[in-house]
Each structure stands twice: as C-alpha cells, then as structure tokens.
PDB file of C-alpha atoms in Angstrom:
ATOM      1  CA  UNK A   1      -0.283 -20.936   0.323  1.00  0.00           C
ATOM      2  CA  UNK A   2       1.329 -18.832  -2.370  1.00  0.00           C
ATOM      3  CA  UNK A   3       4.107 -16.447  -1.240  1.00  0.00           C
ATOM      4  CA  UNK A   4       2.175 -13.757  -3.120  1.00  0.00           C
ATOM      5  CA  UNK A   5      -0.370 -13.637  -0.278  1.00  0.00           C
ATOM      6  CA  UNK A   6      -0.473 -13.707   3.524  1.00  0.00           C
ATOM      7  CA  UNK A   7      -3.566 -15.032   5.299  1.00  0.00           C
ATOM      8  CA  UNK A   8      -4.978 -12.578   7.851  1.00  0.00           C
ATOM      9  CA  UNK A   9      -8.059 -14.671   8.651  1.00  0.00           C
ATOM     10  CA  UNK A  10      -9.329 -18.127   7.763  1.00  0.00           C
ATOM     11  CA  UNK A  11     -13.095 -17.949   7.493  1.00  0.00           C
ATOM     12  CA  UNK A  12     -15.856 -20.374   6.597  1.00  0.00           C
ATOM     13  CA  UNK A  13     -16.643 -21.134   2.981  1.00  0.00           C
ATOM     14  CA  UNK A  14     -14.499 -20.553  -0.078  1.00  0.00           C
ATOM     15  CA  UNK A  15     -14.963 -16.796  -0.627  1.00  0.00           C
ATOM     16  CA  UNK A  16     -11.946 -14.505  -0.357  1.00  0.00           C
ATOM     17  CA  UNK A  17     -11.516 -10.877   0.586  1.00  0.00           C
ATOM     18  CA  UNK A  18      -8.250  -9.520  -0.812  1.00  0.00           C
ATOM     19  CA  UNK A  19      -6.419  -6.594   0.808  1.00  0.00           C
ATOM     20  CA  UNK A  20      -3.701  -4.527  -0.896  1.00  0.00           C
ATOM     21  CA  UNK A  21      -1.187  -2.690   1.275  1.00  0.00           C
ATOM     22  CA  UNK A  22       2.525  -2.746   2.113  1.00  0.00           C
ATOM     23  CA  UNK A  23       2.545  -3.771   5.762  1.00  0.00           C
ATOM     24  CA  UNK A  24       5.763  -4.058   7.740  1.00  0.00           C
ATOM     25  CA  UNK A  25       6.338  -5.057  11.337  1.00  0.00           C
ATOM     26  CA  UNK A  26       6.356  -2.147  13.741  1.00  0.00           C
ATOM     27  CA  UNK A  27       4.931   0.526  11.460  1.00  0.00           C
ATOM     28  CA  UNK A  28       2.965   3.286  13.205  1.00  0.00           C
ATOM     29  CA  UNK A  29       0.141   3.371  10.677  1.00  0.00           C
ATOM     30  CA  UNK A  30      -2.554   0.773  11.314  1.00  0.00           C
ATOM     31  CA  UNK A  31      -2.636  -2.236   9.016  1.00  0.00           C
ATOM     32  CA  UNK A  32      -5.256  -4.552   7.571  1.00  0.00           C
ATOM     33  CA  UNK A  33      -4.321  -7.016  10.313  1.00  0.00           C
ATOM     34  CA  UNK A  34      -5.599  -4.442  12.832  1.00  0.00           C
ATOM     35  CA  UNK A  35      -8.767  -3.889  10.809  1.00  0.00           C
ATOM     36  CA  UNK A  36      -9.518  -7.584  10.366  1.00  0.00           C
ATOM     37  CA  UNK A  37      -9.038  -8.202  14.090  1.00  0.00           C
ATOM     38  CA  UNK A  38     -11.859  -5.717  14.757  1.00  0.00           C
ATOM     39  CA  UNK A  39     -14.332  -7.144  12.249  1.00  0.00           C
ATOM     40  CA  UNK A  40     -14.981 -10.416  14.080  1.00  0.00           C
ATOM     41  CA  UNK A  41     -16.041 -13.411  12.030  1.00  0.00           C
ATOM     42  CA  UNK A  42     -16.188 -13.222   8.275  1.00  0.00           C
ATOM     43  CA  UNK A  43     -14.757 -14.576   5.050  1.00  0.00           C
ATOM     44  CA  UNK A  44     -11.124 -15.504   4.594  1.00  0.00           C
ATOM     45  CA  UNK A  45      -8.877 -12.462   4.147  1.00  0.00           C
ATOM     46  CA  UNK A  46      -5.617 -12.522   2.218  1.00  0.00           C
ATOM     47  CA  UNK A  47      -3.198  -9.593   2.179  1.00  0.00           C
ATOM     48  CA  UNK A  48      -0.913  -8.968  -0.784  1.00  0.00           C
ATOM     49  CA  UNK A  49       2.785  -9.624  -0.264  1.00  0.00           C
ATOM     50  CA  UNK A  50       5.082  -7.478  -2.422  1.00  0.00           C
ATOM     51  CA  UNK A  51       7.511  -9.124  -4.777  1.00  0.00           C
ATOM     52  CA  UNK A  52      11.191  -9.065  -3.768  1.00  0.00           C
ATOM     53  CA  UNK A  53      13.023  -5.994  -5.095  1.00  0.00           C
ATOM     54  CA  UNK A  54      15.216  -8.128  -7.355  1.00  0.00           C
ATOM     55  CA  UNK A  55      14.197  -7.425 -10.923  1.00  0.00           C
ATOM     56  CA  UNK A  56      12.298  -4.255  -9.940  1.00  0.00           C
ATOM     57  CA  UNK A  57       8.831  -5.545 -10.922  1.00  0.00           C
ATOM     58  CA  UNK A  58       6.527  -2.906 -12.345  1.00  0.00           C
ATOM     59  CA  UNK A  59       2.910  -2.438 -11.320  1.00  0.00           C
ATOM     60  CA  UNK A  60       1.529  -4.809 -13.948  1.00  0.00           C
ATOM     61  CA  UNK A  61       3.934  -7.545 -12.865  1.00  0.00           C
ATOM     62  CA  UNK A  62       2.966  -7.119  -9.206  1.00  0.00           C
ATOM     63  CA  UNK A  63      -0.741  -7.399 -10.068  1.00  0.00           C
ATOM     64  CA  UNK A  64      -0.194 -10.371 -12.384  1.00  0.00           C
ATOM     65  CA  UNK A  65       1.649 -12.219  -9.605  1.00  0.00           C
ATOM     66  CA  UNK A  66      -1.223 -11.734  -7.163  1.00  0.00           C
ATOM     67  CA  UNK A  67      -3.952 -12.503  -9.708  1.00  0.00           C
ATOM     68  CA  UNK A  68      -2.241 -15.700 -10.836  1.00  0.00           C
ATOM     69  CA  UNK A  69      -2.107 -16.971  -7.252  1.00  0.00           C
ATOM     70  CA  UNK A  70      -5.801 -16.196  -6.755  1.00  0.00           C
ATOM     71  CA  UNK A  71      -6.744 -17.986  -9.976  1.00  0.00           C
ATOM     72  CA  UNK A  72      -4.658 -20.985  -8.956  1.00  0.00           C
ATOM     73  CA  UNK A  73      -6.587 -21.194  -5.676  1.00  0.00           C
ATOM     74  CA  UNK A  74      -9.870 -21.578  -7.571  1.00  0.00           C
ATOM     75  CA  UNK A  75     -11.647 -19.500  -4.925  1.00  0.00           C
ATOM     76  CA  UNK A  76     -14.196 -16.741  -5.649  1.00  0.00           C
ATOM     77  CA  UNK A  77     -13.344 -13.192  -4.601  1.00  0.00           C
ATOM     78  CA  UNK A  78     -16.040 -11.322  -2.708  1.00  0.00           C
ATOM     79  CA  UNK A  79     -14.193  -8.006  -2.407  1.00  0.00           C
ATOM     80  CA  UNK A  80     -10.870  -6.295  -2.999  1.00  0.00           C
ATOM     81  CA  UNK A  81      -9.726  -3.703  -0.450  1.00  0.00           C
ATOM     82  CA  UNK A  82      -6.959  -1.145  -0.806  1.00  0.00           C
ATOM     83  CA  UNK A  83      -5.353   1.254   1.668  1.00  0.00           C
ATOM     84  CA  UNK A  84      -3.507   4.442   0.683  1.00  0.00           C
ATOM     85  CA  UNK A  85      -1.333   3.684  -2.392  1.00  0.00           C
ATOM     86  CA  UNK A  86      -2.559   0.105  -2.108  1.00  0.00           C
ATOM     87  CA  UNK A  87      -5.851   1.458  -3.479  1.00  0.00           C
ATOM     88  CA  UNK A  88      -4.115   1.794  -6.858  1.00  0.00           C
ATOM     89  CA  UNK A  89      -3.151  -1.877  -6.800  1.00  0.00           C
ATOM     90  CA  UNK A  90      -6.594  -2.868  -5.513  1.00  0.00           C
ATOM     91  CA  UNK A  91      -8.206  -1.158  -8.506  1.00  0.00           C
ATOM     92  CA  UNK A  92      -5.970  -2.976 -10.981  1.00  0.00           C
ATOM     93  CA  UNK A  93      -6.458  -6.306  -9.210  1.00  0.00           C
ATOM     94  CA  UNK A  94     -10.243  -5.893  -9.070  1.00  0.00           C
ATOM     95  CA  UNK A  95     -10.278  -5.080 -12.787  1.00  0.00           C
ATOM     96  CA  UNK A  96      -8.297  -8.229 -13.524  1.00  0.00           C
ATOM     97  CA  UNK A  97     -10.521 -10.412 -11.338  1.00  0.00           C
ATOM     98  CA  UNK A  98     -13.642  -8.880 -12.896  1.00  0.00           C
ATOM     99  CA  UNK A  99     -12.661 -10.429 -16.218  1.00  0.00           C
ATOM    100  CA  UNK A 100     -13.928 -13.754 -14.879  1.00  0.00           C
ATOM    101  CA  UNK A 101     -16.301 -12.825 -12.025  1.00  0.00           C
ATOM    102  CA  UNK A 102     -17.937  -9.724 -10.523  1.00  0.00           C
ATOM    103  CA  UNK A 103     -16.356  -8.394  -7.349  1.00  0.00           C
ATOM    104  CA  UNK A 104     -16.526  -5.397  -5.001  1.00  0.00           C
ATOM    105  CA  UNK A 105     -13.896  -2.653  -4.655  1.00  0.00           C
ATOM    106  CA  UNK A 106     -13.531  -0.874  -1.303  1.00  0.00           C
ATOM    107  CA  UNK A 107     -10.873   1.784  -0.693  1.00  0.00           C
ATOM    108  CA  UNK A 108      -9.539   3.278   2.539  1.00  0.00           C
ATOM    109  CA  UNK A 109      -7.842   6.686   2.213  1.00  0.00           C
ATOM    110  CA  UNK A 110      -7.129   6.052  -1.489  1.00  0.00           C
ATOM    111  CA  UNK A 111      -4.094   7.890  -2.827  1.00  0.00           C
ATOM    112  CA  UNK A 112      -2.471   7.984  -6.276  1.00  0.00           C
ATOM    113  CA  UNK A 113       0.854   6.460  -7.209  1.00  0.00           C
ATOM    114  CA  UNK A 114       3.396   9.264  -7.608  1.00  0.00           C
ATOM    115  CA  UNK A 115       6.681  10.566  -6.226  1.00  0.00           C
ATOM    116  CA  UNK A 116       5.252  12.123  -3.052  1.00  0.00           C
ATOM    117  CA  UNK A 117       5.114   9.019  -0.826  1.00  0.00           C
ATOM    118  CA  UNK A 118       8.519   7.944  -2.121  1.00  0.00           C
ATOM    119  CA  UNK A 119      10.089  11.227  -1.037  1.00  0.00           C
ATOM    120  CA  UNK A 120       8.199  11.113   2.272  1.00  0.00           C
ATOM    121  CA  UNK A 121       9.632   7.662   2.967  1.00  0.00           C
ATOM    122  CA  UNK A 122      13.171   8.868   2.268  1.00  0.00           C
ATOM    123  CA  UNK A 123      12.654  11.795   4.656  1.00  0.00           C
ATOM    124  CA  UNK A 124      11.499   9.352   7.352  1.00  0.00           C
ATOM    125  CA  UNK A 125      14.623   7.237   6.845  1.00  0.00           C
ATOM    126  CA  UNK A 126      16.889  10.273   7.161  1.00  0.00           C
ATOM    127  CA  UNK A 127      15.070  11.459  10.297  1.00  0.00           C
ATOM    128  CA  UNK A 128      15.306   8.007  11.886  1.00  0.00           C
ATOM    129  CA  UNK A 129      18.994   7.399  11.229  1.00  0.00           C
ATOM    130  CA  UNK A 130      20.531  10.885  10.977  1.00  0.00           C
ATOM    131  CA  UNK A 131      21.640  11.012  14.627  1.00  0.00           C
ATOM    132  CA  UNK A 132      23.910   8.006  14.075  1.00  0.00           C
ATOM    133  CA  UNK A 133      24.945   8.812  10.517  1.00  0.00           C
ATOM    134  CA  UNK A 134      27.969  10.920   9.542  1.00  0.00           C
ATOM    135  CA  UNK A 135      27.504  14.668   9.029  1.00  0.00           C
ATOM    136  CA  UNK A 136      25.854  15.452   5.741  1.00  0.00           C
ATOM    137  CA  UNK A 137      23.087  12.858   5.933  1.00  0.00           C
ATOM    138  CA  UNK A 138      20.544  15.627   5.454  1.00  0.00           C
ATOM    139  CA  UNK A 139      22.233  16.492   2.160  1.00  0.00           C
ATOM    140  CA  UNK A 140      20.590  13.423   0.662  1.00  0.00           C
ATOM    141  CA  UNK A 141      17.240  15.222   1.010  1.00  0.00           C
ATOM    142  CA  UNK A 142      18.222  17.764  -1.626  1.00  0.00           C
ATOM    143  CA  UNK A 143      19.532  14.986  -3.851  1.00  0.00           C
ATOM    144  CA  UNK A 144      16.222  13.158  -3.492  1.00  0.00           C
ATOM    145  CA  UNK A 145      14.217  16.245  -4.445  1.00  0.00           C
ATOM    146  CA  UNK A 146      16.426  16.709  -7.494  1.00  0.00           C
ATOM    147  CA  UNK A 147      15.948  13.067  -8.479  1.00  0.00           C
ATOM    148  CA  UNK A 148      12.169  13.498  -8.234  1.00  0.00           C
ATOM    149  CA  UNK A 149      12.249  15.590 -11.389  1.00  0.00           C
ATOM    150  CA  UNK A 150      12.706  12.299 -13.256  1.00  0.00           C
ATOM    151  CA  UNK A 151       9.542  11.185 -15.036  1.00  0.00           C
ATOM    152  CA  UNK A 152      10.398   7.511 -14.508  1.00  0.00           C
ATOM    153  CA  UNK A 153       9.430   6.438 -10.982  1.00  0.00           C
ATOM    154  CA  UNK A 154      11.458   3.228 -11.257  1.00  0.00           C
ATOM    155  CA  UNK A 155      14.594   5.305 -11.816  1.00  0.00           C
ATOM    156  CA  UNK A 156      13.611   7.449  -8.835  1.00  0.00           C
ATOM    157  CA  UNK A 157      13.142   4.334  -6.692  1.00  0.00           C
ATOM    158  CA  UNK A 158      16.630   3.099  -7.556  1.00  0.00           C
ATOM    159  CA  UNK A 159      18.123   6.498  -6.739  1.00  0.00           C
ATOM    160  CA  UNK A 160      16.293   6.686  -3.411  1.00  0.00           C
ATOM    161  CA  UNK A 161      17.443   3.183  -2.460  1.00  0.00           C
ATOM    162  CA  UNK A 162      21.031   4.338  -2.997  1.00  0.00           C
ATOM    163  CA  UNK A 163      20.451   7.543  -1.012  1.00  0.00           C
ATOM    164  CA  UNK A 164      18.893   5.567   1.847  1.00  0.00           C
ATOM    165  CA  UNK A 165      21.936   3.294   1.893  1.00  0.00           C
ATOM    166  CA  UNK A 166      24.231   6.332   2.237  1.00  0.00           C
ATOM    167  CA  UNK A 167      22.502   7.114   5.536  1.00  0.00           C
ATOM    168  CA  UNK A 168      21.526   3.670   6.834  1.00  0.00           C
ATOM    169  CA  UNK A 169      24.792   1.784   6.312  1.00  0.00           C
ATOM    170  CA  UNK A 170      27.070   4.091   8.353  1.00  0.00           C
ATOM    171  CA  UNK A 171      24.360   4.658  10.961  1.00  0.00           C
ATOM    172  CA  UNK A 172      23.927   0.921  11.510  1.00  0.00           C
ATOM    173  CA  UNK A 173      27.697   0.428  11.634  1.00  0.00           C
ATOM    174  CA  UNK A 174      27.997   3.173  14.274  1.00  0.00           C
ATOM    175  CA  UNK A 175      25.219   1.478  16.247  1.00  0.00           C
ATOM    176  CA  UNK A 176      27.070  -1.837  16.150  1.00  0.00           C
ATOM    177  CA  UNK A 177      24.485  -3.595  13.995  1.00  0.00           C
ATOM    178  CA  UNK A 178      25.699  -6.377  11.752  1.00  0.00           C
ATOM    179  CA  UNK A 179      25.742  -6.337   7.983  1.00  0.00           C
ATOM    180  CA  UNK A 180      22.892  -8.861   7.785  1.00  0.00           C
ATOM    181  CA  UNK A 181      20.461  -6.662   9.722  1.00  0.00           C
ATOM    182  CA  UNK A 182      21.462  -3.635   7.689  1.00  0.00           C
ATOM    183  CA  UNK A 183      20.892  -5.550   4.458  1.00  0.00           C
ATOM    184  CA  UNK A 184      17.498  -6.761   5.687  1.00  0.00           C
ATOM    185  CA  UNK A 185      16.369  -3.195   6.373  1.00  0.00           C
ATOM    186  CA  UNK A 186      17.575  -1.939   3.014  1.00  0.00           C
ATOM    187  CA  UNK A 187      15.881  -4.860   1.245  1.00  0.00           C
ATOM    188  CA  UNK A 188      12.551  -3.851   2.806  1.00  0.00           C
ATOM    189  CA  UNK A 189      13.179  -0.215   1.866  1.00  0.00           C
ATOM    190  CA  UNK A 190      13.965  -1.199  -1.722  1.00  0.00           C
ATOM    191  CA  UNK A 191      10.897  -3.416  -1.947  1.00  0.00           C
ATOM    192  CA  UNK A 192       8.675  -0.614  -0.643  1.00  0.00           C
ATOM    193  CA  UNK A 193      10.101   2.036  -2.948  1.00  0.00           C
ATOM    194  CA  UNK A 194       9.695  -0.206  -5.994  1.00  0.00           C
ATOM    195  CA  UNK A 195       6.145  -1.070  -4.846  1.00  0.00           C
ATOM    196  CA  UNK A 196       5.342   2.648  -4.731  1.00  0.00           C
ATOM    197  CA  UNK A 197       6.979   3.194  -8.112  1.00  0.00           C
ATOM    198  CA  UNK A 198       5.012   0.321  -9.612  1.00  0.00           C
ATOM    199  CA  UNK A 199       1.741   1.918  -8.545  1.00  0.00           C
ATOM    200  CA  UNK A 200       2.642   4.950 -10.620  1.00  0.00           C
ATOM    201  CA  UNK A 201       2.512   2.872 -13.799  1.00  0.00           C
ATOM    202  CA  UNK A 202      -1.123   1.852 -13.201  1.00  0.00           C
ATOM    203  CA  UNK A 203      -4.308   3.749 -14.050  1.00  0.00           C
ATOM    204  CA  UNK A 204      -6.814   3.225 -11.219  1.00  0.00           C
ATOM    205  CA  UNK A 205      -9.368   5.948 -11.964  1.00  0.00           C
ATOM    206  CA  UNK A 206     -11.821   3.904 -14.116  1.00  0.00           C
ATOM    207  CA  UNK A 207     -12.147   1.268 -11.381  1.00  0.00           C
ATOM    208  CA  UNK A 208     -12.217   3.849  -8.587  1.00  0.00           C
ATOM    209  CA  UNK A 209     -15.441   5.279 -10.010  1.00  0.00           C
ATOM    210  CA  UNK A 210     -17.168   1.997  -9.052  1.00  0.00           C
ATOM    211  CA  UNK A 211     -15.666   1.853  -5.558  1.00  0.00           C
ATOM    212  CA  UNK A 212     -16.861   2.728  -2.078  1.00  0.00           C
ATOM    213  CA  UNK A 213     -14.349   4.707  -0.028  1.00  0.00           C
ATOM    214  CA  UNK A 214     -13.763   5.139   3.687  1.00  0.00           C
ATOM    215  CA  UNK A 215     -11.760   8.283   4.418  1.00  0.00           C
ATOM    216  CA  UNK A 216      -9.989   9.697   7.443  1.00  0.00           C
ATOM    217  CA  UNK A 217     -10.079  13.339   8.514  1.00  0.00           C
ATOM    218  CA  UNK A 218      -6.330  13.954   8.137  1.00  0.00           C
ATOM    219  CA  UNK A 219      -5.818  16.905   5.755  1.00  0.00           C
ATOM    220  CA  UNK A 220      -4.317  15.770   2.468  1.00  0.00           C
ATOM    221  CA  UNK A 221      -5.002  12.076   3.072  1.00  0.00           C
ATOM    222  CA  UNK A 222      -7.059   9.939   0.736  1.00  0.00           C
ATOM    223  CA  UNK A 223      -9.860  11.812  -0.987  1.00  0.00           C
ATOM    224  CA  UNK A 224      -8.853  14.980   0.883  1.00  0.00           C
ATOM    225  CA  UNK A 225      -5.658  15.052  -1.168  1.00  0.00           C
ATOM    226  CA  UNK A 226      -7.648  15.784  -4.326  1.00  0.00           C
ATOM    227  CA  UNK A 227      -9.161  19.129  -5.253  1.00  0.00           C
ATOM    228  CA  UNK A 228     -12.938  19.418  -4.749  1.00  0.00           C
ATOM    229  CA  UNK A 229     -13.435  19.414  -8.514  1.00  0.00           C
ATOM    230  CA  UNK A 230     -11.290  16.297  -8.944  1.00  0.00           C
ATOM    231  CA  UNK A 231     -12.934  14.615  -5.963  1.00  0.00           C
ATOM    232  CA  UNK A 232     -16.384  14.813  -7.544  1.00  0.00           C
ATOM    233  CA  UNK A 233     -17.074  11.472  -9.160  1.00  0.00           C
ATOM    234  CA  UNK A 234     -13.709  10.012  -8.138  1.00  0.00           C
ATOM    235  CA  UNK A 235     -15.468   7.173  -6.276  1.00  0.00           C
ATOM    236  CA  UNK A 236     -19.049   5.905  -6.300  1.00  0.00           C
ATOM    237  CA  UNK A 237     -19.687   6.791  -2.646  1.00  0.00           C
ATOM    238  CA  UNK A 238     -17.688   7.684   0.442  1.00  0.00           C
ATOM    239  CA  UNK A 239     -17.923   7.552   4.226  1.00  0.00           C
ATOM    240  CA  UNK A 240     -15.864  10.175   6.083  1.00  0.00           C
ATOM    241  CA  UNK A 241     -14.780   9.351   9.634  1.00  0.00           C
ATOM    242  CA  UNK A 242     -13.384  11.707  12.262  1.00  0.00           C
ATOM    243  CA  UNK A 243     -10.178   9.738  12.770  1.00  0.00           C
ATOM    244  CA  UNK A 244      -6.575  10.194  11.666  1.00  0.00           C
ATOM    245  CA  UNK A 245      -5.002   8.481   8.666  1.00  0.00           C
ATOM    246  CA  UNK A 246      -2.635   6.700  11.040  1.00  0.00           C
ATOM    247  CA  UNK A 247      -5.475   5.245  13.126  1.00  0.00           C
ATOM    248  CA  UNK A 248      -8.087   4.656  10.424  1.00  0.00           C
ATOM    249  CA  UNK A 249      -7.676   0.887  10.254  1.00  0.00           C
ATOM    250  CA  UNK A 250      -7.578   0.413  14.018  1.00  0.00           C
ATOM    251  CA  UNK A 251     -10.893   2.228  14.516  1.00  0.00           C
ATOM    252  CA  UNK A 252     -14.009   0.138  15.297  1.00  0.00           C
ATOM    253  CA  UNK A 253     -16.215   2.371  13.141  1.00  0.00           C
ATOM    254  CA  UNK A 254     -13.956   1.821  10.120  1.00  0.00           C
ATOM    255  CA  UNK A 255     -14.021  -1.918  10.791  1.00  0.00           C
ATOM    256  CA  UNK A 256     -17.824  -1.949  11.018  1.00  0.00           C
ATOM    257  CA  UNK A 257     -18.156   0.103   7.834  1.00  0.00           C
ATOM    258  CA  UNK A 258     -15.751  -2.152   5.950  1.00  0.00           C
ATOM    259  CA  UNK A 259     -17.549  -5.294   7.100  1.00  0.00           C
ATOM    260  CA  UNK A 260     -20.893  -3.816   6.051  1.00  0.00           C
ATOM    261  CA  UNK A 261     -19.602  -2.875   2.608  1.00  0.00           C
ATOM    262  CA  UNK A 262     -18.062  -6.306   2.092  1.00  0.00           C
ATOM    263  CA  UNK A 263     -21.368  -7.859   3.077  1.00  0.00           C
ATOM    264  CA  UNK A 264     -23.794  -5.511   1.303  1.00  0.00           C
ATOM    265  CA  UNK A 265     -22.069  -3.721  -1.579  1.00  0.00           C
ATOM    266  CA  UNK A 266     -23.216  -4.953  -4.966  1.00  0.00           C
ATOM    267  CA  UNK A 267     -20.409  -6.421  -7.084  1.00  0.00           C
ATOM    268  CA  UNK A 268     -19.505  -4.762 -10.381  1.00  0.00           C
TER     269      UNK A 268
END
C-alpha cells in the first residue's frame, strides 16, 4: 500500500476508516492502534503516516499526499477520525474527500494547531535527555520560548529541531549511542515538529462544526482547552468520558463510542 498510510485493520468490504495522528513506538499516550484493537471487527482502518521532514511539507501538502493515496485506492471512505492535533488534519482531509463523496468526521480530544504542543514536545525532550547532556541543556527552554514569538510555525519547528539537537546529540554520545540511532531520533523529532507546524496552517473550524467529538476529562485537553463561549457550537455533538487524555484511546467505552459513531453517524 501507499507509504502515506499504515493499515491498522483489514476488514471486509471496500470501505475505509481513516485515522489522523502522529503515532510513534513507545509513546505513553494511547494510539489508534490501541483503539482499533478494542473495537473488534469492522471496516478497514488506515492511519496517516507523516511525510519525511525533508522539504518541510506544510499542512496542505500533508493532506494532499494522504488524499491522493486514498483516491488512487478507489475505495470509499466511511469516516475520518482525528486525535488531538490530528483532528486538524482530519478536518482538512474530510473536507477534501467530501468533494467527491459524503463522509463522517469523528474527533477525539480535538486540539488546534499552534505553538503550544511544539513547546511541550521540546520540554519533554529536555527532561528526557538533560541528565546525560552537558550543563546548560535547560537553557534551551528559554530559547524555545523566545522562538515561539515567531508567527511562522515552520520557522519555529526548524528552530526547535536545532535546539533538540543541542541536547540530544551530546546526551546520546555520553550514553554511548551511535550516530545512526541519534539521527533516527532527531529525524522523528523533526518530522513531528513539522507535522505540528503544518497543522497550524490549516483552518479546521468549518468542518469541526459537523463533527462528533469524544473528549477526555483531563483539564485543558480537547474541548476543555477552549473557553465555554468558544466551545459552544465548536462541534456538532460531544461525548465526555471520565478518563485521562493519555488513556482515552485505550478505554473500552471510547472504543465502543467510536465504533457506534462510525456505524451510525450520518455522513455530511
């Protein structure tokens, strides 16, 4: 299949469910693979694979790559799912697919594309590697905050990649890790940061108003990150579950709700 997509489940029939997220091996936050494993039988599920960081593709280019692969498959799309910032990409992808066929849009803890998750990722990198890095690794945090004043998220992504390298490269060398493993980690970091930056160039709100949302109870996550006034009318309907953002997609109730929405929600 196309490198733009990864198959999470092969189901009967030709219908597809598309899932937008940036999943990496070993991440603490549950993934669509966890969610799909809990839903039992159902249609084929493909998960978006981000483009390599080379060329720094913007949000439109990421979406065009995925949509082209779906069109080439000739298969109908039953629903598009999006988790966290992936909800921005899911909205754009659903809008593109809806040009030729109606489809459903389902969001899990939907969050906007902006600098906040980019800075949070950099903080996680510093926390993970600081013990092995030279003194001063924490100084990159202030540099990252200063860089966040840039309006251009692509420029911010490039700056954060460089700041991550300042911490990761010496830390990996001190740990005795080879250059290849260090480069692999930084490639994933660069791909993720550019994926986040690309989401900031998209405008998901018109499509979100047609979507169903499933939200965790973690303060500031998904719909809870918007003010009550902004939250009103942000999505068509929402189900709130008493589960953390981290565990949302490994929760049976979230899996059952997603499966029901995929099965029952009217396409738009």
